[in-house]
Tab-separated table of C-alpha atoms in Angstrom:
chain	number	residue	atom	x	y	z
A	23	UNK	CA	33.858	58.114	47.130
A	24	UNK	CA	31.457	55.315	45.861
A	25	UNK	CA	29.860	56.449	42.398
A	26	UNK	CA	26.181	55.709	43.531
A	27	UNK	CA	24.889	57.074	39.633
A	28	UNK	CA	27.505	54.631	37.977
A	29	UNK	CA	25.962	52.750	34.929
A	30	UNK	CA	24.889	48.942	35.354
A	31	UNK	CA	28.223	47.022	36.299
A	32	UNK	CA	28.660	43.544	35.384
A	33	UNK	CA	31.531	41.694	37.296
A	34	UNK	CA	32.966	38.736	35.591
A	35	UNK	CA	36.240	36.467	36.630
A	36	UNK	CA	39.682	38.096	35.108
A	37	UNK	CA	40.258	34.513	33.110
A	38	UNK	CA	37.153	34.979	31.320
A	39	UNK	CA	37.663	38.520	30.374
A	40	UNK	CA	40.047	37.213	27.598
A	41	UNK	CA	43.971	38.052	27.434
A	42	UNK	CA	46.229	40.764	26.094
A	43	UNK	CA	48.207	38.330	24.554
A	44	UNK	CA	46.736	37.668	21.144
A	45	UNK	CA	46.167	41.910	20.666
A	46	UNK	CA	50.300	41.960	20.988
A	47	UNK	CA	51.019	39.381	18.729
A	48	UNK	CA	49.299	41.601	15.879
A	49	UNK	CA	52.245	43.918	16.941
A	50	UNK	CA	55.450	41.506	17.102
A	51	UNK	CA	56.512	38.483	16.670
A	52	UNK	CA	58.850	38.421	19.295
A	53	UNK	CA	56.095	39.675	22.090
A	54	UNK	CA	58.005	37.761	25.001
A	55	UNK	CA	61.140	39.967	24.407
A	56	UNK	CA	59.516	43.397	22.896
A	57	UNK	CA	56.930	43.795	24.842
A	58	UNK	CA	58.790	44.175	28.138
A	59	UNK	CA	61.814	46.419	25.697
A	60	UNK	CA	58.279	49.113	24.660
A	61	UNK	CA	56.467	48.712	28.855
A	62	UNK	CA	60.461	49.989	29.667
A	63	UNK	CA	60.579	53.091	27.152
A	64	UNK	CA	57.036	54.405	28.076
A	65	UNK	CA	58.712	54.803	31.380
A	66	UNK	CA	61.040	56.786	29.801
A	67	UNK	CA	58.671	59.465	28.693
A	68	UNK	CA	55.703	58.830	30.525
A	69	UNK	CA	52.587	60.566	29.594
A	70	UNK	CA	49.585	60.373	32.324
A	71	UNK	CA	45.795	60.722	30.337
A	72	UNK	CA	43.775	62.407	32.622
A	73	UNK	CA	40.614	61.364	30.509
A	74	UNK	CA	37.059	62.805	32.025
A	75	UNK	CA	39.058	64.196	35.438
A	76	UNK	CA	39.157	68.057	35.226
A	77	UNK	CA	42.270	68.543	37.516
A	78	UNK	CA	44.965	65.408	38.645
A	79	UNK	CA	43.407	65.201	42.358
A	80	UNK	CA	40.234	63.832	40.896
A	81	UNK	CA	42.904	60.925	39.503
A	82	UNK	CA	42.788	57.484	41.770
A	83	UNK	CA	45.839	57.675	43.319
A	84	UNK	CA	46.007	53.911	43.942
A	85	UNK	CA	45.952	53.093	39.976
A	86	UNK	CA	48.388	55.061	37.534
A	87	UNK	CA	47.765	54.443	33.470
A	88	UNK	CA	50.995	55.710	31.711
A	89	UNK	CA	50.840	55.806	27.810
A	90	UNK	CA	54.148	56.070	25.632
A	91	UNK	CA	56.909	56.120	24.077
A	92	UNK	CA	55.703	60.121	23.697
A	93	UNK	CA	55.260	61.345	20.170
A	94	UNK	CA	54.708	57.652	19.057
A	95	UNK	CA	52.033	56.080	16.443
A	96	UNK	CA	51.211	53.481	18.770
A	97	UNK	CA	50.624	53.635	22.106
A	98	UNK	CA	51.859	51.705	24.809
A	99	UNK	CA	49.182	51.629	27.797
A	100	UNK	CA	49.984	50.302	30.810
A	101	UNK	CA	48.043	50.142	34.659
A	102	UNK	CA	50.302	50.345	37.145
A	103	UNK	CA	48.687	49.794	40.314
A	104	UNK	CA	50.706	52.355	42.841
A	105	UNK	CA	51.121	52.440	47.023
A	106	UNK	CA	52.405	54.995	49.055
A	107	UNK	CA	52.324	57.146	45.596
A	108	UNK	CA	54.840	54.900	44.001
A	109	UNK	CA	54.786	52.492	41.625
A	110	UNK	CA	54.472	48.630	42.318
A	111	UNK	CA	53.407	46.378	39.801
A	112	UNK	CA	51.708	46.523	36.553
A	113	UNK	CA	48.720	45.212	36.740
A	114	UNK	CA	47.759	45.142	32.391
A	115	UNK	CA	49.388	46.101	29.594
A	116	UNK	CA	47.649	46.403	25.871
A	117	UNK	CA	48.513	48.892	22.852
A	118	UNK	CA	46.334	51.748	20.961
A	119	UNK	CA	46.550	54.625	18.900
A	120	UNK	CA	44.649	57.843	18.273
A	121	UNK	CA	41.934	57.904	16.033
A	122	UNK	CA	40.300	61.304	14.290
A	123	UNK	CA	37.083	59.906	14.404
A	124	UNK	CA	34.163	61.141	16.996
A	125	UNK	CA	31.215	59.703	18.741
A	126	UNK	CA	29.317	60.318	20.763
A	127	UNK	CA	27.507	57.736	23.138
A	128	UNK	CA	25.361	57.144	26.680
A	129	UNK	CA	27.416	54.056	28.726
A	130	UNK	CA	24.598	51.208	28.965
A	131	UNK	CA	26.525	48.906	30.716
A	132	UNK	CA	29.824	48.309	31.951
A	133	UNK	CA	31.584	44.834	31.888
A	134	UNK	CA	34.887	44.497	34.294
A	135	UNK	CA	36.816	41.501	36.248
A	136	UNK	CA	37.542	40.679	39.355
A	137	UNK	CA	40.899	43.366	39.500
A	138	UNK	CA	38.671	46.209	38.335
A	139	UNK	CA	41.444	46.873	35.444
A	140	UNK	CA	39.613	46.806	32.561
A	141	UNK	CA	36.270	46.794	31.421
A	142	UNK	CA	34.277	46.669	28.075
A	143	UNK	CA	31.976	48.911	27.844
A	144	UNK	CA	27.971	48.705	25.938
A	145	UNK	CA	27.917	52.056	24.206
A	146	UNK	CA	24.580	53.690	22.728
A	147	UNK	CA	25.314	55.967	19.959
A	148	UNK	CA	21.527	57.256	19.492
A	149	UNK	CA	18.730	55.626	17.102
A	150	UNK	CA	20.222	52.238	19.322
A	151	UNK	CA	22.834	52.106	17.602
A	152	UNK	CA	24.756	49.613	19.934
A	153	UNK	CA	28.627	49.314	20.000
A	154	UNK	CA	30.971	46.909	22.460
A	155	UNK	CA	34.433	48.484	22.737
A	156	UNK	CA	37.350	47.704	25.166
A	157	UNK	CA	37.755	50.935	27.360
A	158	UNK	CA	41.381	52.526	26.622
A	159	UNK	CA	40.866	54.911	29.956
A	160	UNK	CA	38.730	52.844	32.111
A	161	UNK	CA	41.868	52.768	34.870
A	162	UNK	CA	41.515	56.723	34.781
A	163	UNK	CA	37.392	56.935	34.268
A	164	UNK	CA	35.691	54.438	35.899
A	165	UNK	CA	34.747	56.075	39.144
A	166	UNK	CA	32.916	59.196	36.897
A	167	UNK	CA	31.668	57.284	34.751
A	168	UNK	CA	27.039	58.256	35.331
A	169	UNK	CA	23.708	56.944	34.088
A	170	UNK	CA	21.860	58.806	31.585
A	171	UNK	CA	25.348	60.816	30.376
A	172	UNK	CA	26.380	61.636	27.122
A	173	UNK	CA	30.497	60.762	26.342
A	174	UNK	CA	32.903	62.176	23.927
A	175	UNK	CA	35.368	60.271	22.350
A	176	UNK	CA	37.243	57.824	19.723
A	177	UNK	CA	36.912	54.548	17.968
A	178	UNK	CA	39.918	52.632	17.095
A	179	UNK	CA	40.357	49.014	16.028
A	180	UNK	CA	43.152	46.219	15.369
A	181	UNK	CA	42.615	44.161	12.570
A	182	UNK	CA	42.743	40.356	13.507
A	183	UNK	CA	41.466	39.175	9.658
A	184	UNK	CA	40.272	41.333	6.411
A	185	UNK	CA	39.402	40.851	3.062
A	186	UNK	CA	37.512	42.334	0.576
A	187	UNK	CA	33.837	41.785	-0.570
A	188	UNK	CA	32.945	40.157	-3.832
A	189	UNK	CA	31.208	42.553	-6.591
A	190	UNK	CA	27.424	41.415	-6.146
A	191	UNK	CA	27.841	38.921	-3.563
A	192	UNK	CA	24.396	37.142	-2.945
A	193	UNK	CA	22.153	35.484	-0.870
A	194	UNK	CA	19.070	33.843	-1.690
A	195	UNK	CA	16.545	33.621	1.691
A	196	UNK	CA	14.475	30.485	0.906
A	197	UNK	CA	12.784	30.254	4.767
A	198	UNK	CA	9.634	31.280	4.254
A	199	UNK	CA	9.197	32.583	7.459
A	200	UNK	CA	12.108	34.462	6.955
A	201	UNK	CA	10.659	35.685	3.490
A	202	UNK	CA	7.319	36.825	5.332
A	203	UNK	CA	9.555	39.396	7.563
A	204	UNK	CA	11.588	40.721	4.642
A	205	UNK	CA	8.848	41.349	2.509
A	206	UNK	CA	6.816	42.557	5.204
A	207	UNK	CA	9.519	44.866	6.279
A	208	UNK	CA	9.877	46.730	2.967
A	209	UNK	CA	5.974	47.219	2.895
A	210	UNK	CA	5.135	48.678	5.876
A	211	UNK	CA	8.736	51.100	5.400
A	212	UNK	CA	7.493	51.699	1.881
A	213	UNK	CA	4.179	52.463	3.432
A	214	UNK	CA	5.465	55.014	5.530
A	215	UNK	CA	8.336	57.078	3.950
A	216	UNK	CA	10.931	54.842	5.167
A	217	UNK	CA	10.445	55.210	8.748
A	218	UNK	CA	9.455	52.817	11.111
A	219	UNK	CA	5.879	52.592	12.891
A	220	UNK	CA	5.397	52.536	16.751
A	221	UNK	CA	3.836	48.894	16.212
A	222	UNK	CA	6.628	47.143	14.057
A	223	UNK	CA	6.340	44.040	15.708
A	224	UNK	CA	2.824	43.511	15.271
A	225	UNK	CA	2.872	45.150	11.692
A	226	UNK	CA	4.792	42.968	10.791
A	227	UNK	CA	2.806	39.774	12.236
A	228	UNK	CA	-0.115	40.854	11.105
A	229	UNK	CA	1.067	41.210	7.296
A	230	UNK	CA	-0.430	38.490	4.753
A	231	UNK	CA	1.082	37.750	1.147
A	232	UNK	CA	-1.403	39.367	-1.517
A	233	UNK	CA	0.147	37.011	-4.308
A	234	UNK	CA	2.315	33.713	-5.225
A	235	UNK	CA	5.375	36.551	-5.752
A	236	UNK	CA	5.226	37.904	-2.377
A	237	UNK	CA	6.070	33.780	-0.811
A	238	UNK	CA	9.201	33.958	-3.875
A	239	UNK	CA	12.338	33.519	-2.281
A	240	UNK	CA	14.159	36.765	-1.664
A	241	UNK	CA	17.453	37.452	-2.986
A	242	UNK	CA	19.666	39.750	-0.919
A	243	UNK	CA	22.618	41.754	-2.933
A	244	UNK	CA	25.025	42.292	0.920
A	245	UNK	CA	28.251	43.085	-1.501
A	246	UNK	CA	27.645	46.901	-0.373
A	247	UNK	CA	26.611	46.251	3.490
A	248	UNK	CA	27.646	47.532	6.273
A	249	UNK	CA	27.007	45.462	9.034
A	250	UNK	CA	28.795	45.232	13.164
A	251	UNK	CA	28.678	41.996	15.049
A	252	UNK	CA	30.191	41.937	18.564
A	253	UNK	CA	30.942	39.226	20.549
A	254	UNK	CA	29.103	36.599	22.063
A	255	UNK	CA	31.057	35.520	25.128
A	256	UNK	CA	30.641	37.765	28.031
A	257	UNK	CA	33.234	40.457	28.647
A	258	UNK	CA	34.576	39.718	25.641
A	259	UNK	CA	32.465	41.135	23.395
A	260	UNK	CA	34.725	43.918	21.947
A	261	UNK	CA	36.167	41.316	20.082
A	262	UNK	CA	33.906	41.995	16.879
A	263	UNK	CA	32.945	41.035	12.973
A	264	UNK	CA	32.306	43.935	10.545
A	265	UNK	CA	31.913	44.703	7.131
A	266	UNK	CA	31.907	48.400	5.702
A	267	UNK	CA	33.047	50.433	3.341
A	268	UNK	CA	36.594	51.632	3.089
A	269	UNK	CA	36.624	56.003	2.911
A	270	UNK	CA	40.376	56.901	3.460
A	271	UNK	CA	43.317	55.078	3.976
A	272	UNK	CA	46.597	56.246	5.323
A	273	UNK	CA	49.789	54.679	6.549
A	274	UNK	CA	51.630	55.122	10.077
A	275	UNK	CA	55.213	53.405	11.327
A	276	UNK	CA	55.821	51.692	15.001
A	277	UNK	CA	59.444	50.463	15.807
A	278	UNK	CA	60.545	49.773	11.981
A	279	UNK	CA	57.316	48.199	10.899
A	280	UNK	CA	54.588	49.955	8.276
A	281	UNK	CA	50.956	49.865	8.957
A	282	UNK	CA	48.361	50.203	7.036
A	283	UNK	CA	45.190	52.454	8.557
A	284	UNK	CA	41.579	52.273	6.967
A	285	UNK	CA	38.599	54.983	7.974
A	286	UNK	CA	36.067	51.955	7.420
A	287	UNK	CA	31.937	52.931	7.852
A	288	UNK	CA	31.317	50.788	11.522
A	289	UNK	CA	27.133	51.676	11.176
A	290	UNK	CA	25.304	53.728	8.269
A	291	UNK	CA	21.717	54.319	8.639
A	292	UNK	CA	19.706	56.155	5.813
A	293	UNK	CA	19.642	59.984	6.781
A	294	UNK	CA	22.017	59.945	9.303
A	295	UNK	CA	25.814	60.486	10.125
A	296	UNK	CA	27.956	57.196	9.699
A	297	UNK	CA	29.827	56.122	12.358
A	298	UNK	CA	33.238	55.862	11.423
A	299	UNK	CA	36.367	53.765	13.034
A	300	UNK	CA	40.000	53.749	12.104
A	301	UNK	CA	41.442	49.820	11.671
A	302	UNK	CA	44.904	49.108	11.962
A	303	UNK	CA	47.078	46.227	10.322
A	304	UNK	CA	50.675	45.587	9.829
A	305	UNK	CA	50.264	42.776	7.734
A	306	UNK	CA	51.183	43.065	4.653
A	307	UNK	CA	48.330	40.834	3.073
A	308	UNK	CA	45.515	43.165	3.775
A	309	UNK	CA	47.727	46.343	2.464
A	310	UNK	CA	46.149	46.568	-0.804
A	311	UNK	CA	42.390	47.522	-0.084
A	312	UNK	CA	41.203	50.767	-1.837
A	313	UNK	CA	39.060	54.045	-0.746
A	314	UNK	CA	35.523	52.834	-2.189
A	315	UNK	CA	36.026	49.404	-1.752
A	316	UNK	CA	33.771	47.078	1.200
A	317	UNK	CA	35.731	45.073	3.465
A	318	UNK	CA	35.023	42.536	5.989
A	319	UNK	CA	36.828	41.195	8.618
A	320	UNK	CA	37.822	40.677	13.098
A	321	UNK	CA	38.972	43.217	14.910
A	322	UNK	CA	39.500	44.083	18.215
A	323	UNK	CA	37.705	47.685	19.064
A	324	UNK	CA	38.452	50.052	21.726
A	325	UNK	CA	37.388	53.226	22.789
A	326	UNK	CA	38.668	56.528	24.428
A	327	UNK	CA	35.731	58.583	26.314
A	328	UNK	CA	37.432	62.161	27.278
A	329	UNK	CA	35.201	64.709	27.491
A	330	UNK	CA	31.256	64.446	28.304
A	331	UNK	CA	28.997	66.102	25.486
């Protein structure tokens, strides 16, 4: 049956909704011969996520998404697309792993190819907080997936690049149109307890310098910022720049190789919750970050939505 109270869908060409290929090589070296070796023992203990359907007839039976090896760190997802209820070709393949850390979120938008096999989805988290991740269970969700809804789930990330933020790093803001809004903006929040008016905007226009100090250049201290950037080319926007501050790290093994997992902030806004994702790297360069310490870096984010809230 046709979800008519889906969220807005955006349809884009499978070649433009980026490849697979890069998120394996953070796993192997050899992805030509181990990927195929890891697709082959998820088979051999298959595990079917039933994701947001209560019972497995509300599952498509014309699409199958099998995670394994069972037990394991990572997992190995794979779409199978199925006929006659068995098996006939896979149609994606692309690893993940659990993460402890909640959100929850309203689905704004969902961005899928051509093959309908995977989508990226724009997730509010409340306050407009806005998030792009790459949707782990899409193969098992997308036809429940409603407008106006409030999801359940996990954020999880693989670490393309990190590296740490200089003590004090600085930036002096010398546009004085970009000075204006700055000094502007920490008036009118000043003005009123930290929150923000209705009328921003036009505060905001309206505002006037009251001395030579307020047209100073503005220098910005962003060594302790947490800041998310996603993607600028369409359906491929869970590909993502952060920076944030590192609050637990831990370690986990996949087929003989350590990696290294960091609980990094994603979002903090003053007097609320921070959102909080889980990166993972087996490189052995970006192994040495500490709990306290902001880093920065790419990463690939994803997302698992299981239960509504």
């Amino acid at each position: 049956m046709k979800n008519q109270n889906r969220p807005e869908m955006i349809t884009i060409e499978d070649q433009n909704f980026g490849s697979h290929v890069e998120h394996w090589n953070l796993l192997t070296e050899n992805p030509s011969d181990d990927v195929p070796a890891w697709l082959g023992l998820a088979l051999d203990a298959p595990v079917m996520p039933m994701g947001l359907c209560m019972q497995e007839c509300d599952m498509d039976e014309n699409t199958w998404l099998i995670q394994g090896p069972k037990q394991s760190s990572v997992l190995i997802n794979q779409v199978i697309d199925v006929e006659n209820h068995r098996p006939k070709k896979v149609k994606t393949a692309f690893p993940s792993f659990p993460s402890p850390y909640k959100i929850r979120a309203q689905i704004e938008r969902i961005i899928t190819c051509r093959t309908n096999t995977q989508a990226v989805l724009r997730l509010n988290l409340g306050n407009n907080n806005i998030v792009y991740a790459f949707d782990n269970l899409y193969s098992v969700n997308h036809h429940r997936y409603q407008q106006q809804q409030a999801y359940s789930g996990e954020l999880n990330a693989w670490a393309y690049v990190l590296e740490a933020v200089g003590d004090h790093e600085q930036l002096v803001v010398d546009d004085p149109a970009s000075i204006k809004h700055h000094r502007a903006l920490n008036d009118i929040l000043a003005a009123n307890d930290g929150v923000a008016p209705p009328n921003l905007q036009e505060q905001i226009d309206a505002w006037q310098p009251q001395s030579e100090q307020d047209r100073e250049p503005v220098t910005v201290d962003f060594s302790q910022m947490v800041a998310y950037l996603y993607g600028e080319t369409l359906g491929q926007e869970d590909e993502a720049w952060f920076q944030g501050q590192v609050v637990g790290k831990t370690q986990m093994q996949f087929m003989q190789h350590d990696y290294t997992l960091y609980d990094v902030t994603l979002l903090r806004e003053d007097n609320a919750e921070a959102t909080l994702v889980r990166v993972a790297t087996r490189d052995p360069k970006y192994a040495n970050f500490n709990v306290g310490q902001y880093i920065r870096g790419n990463i690939w984010l994803q997302v698992n939505l299981q239960h509504t809230a």
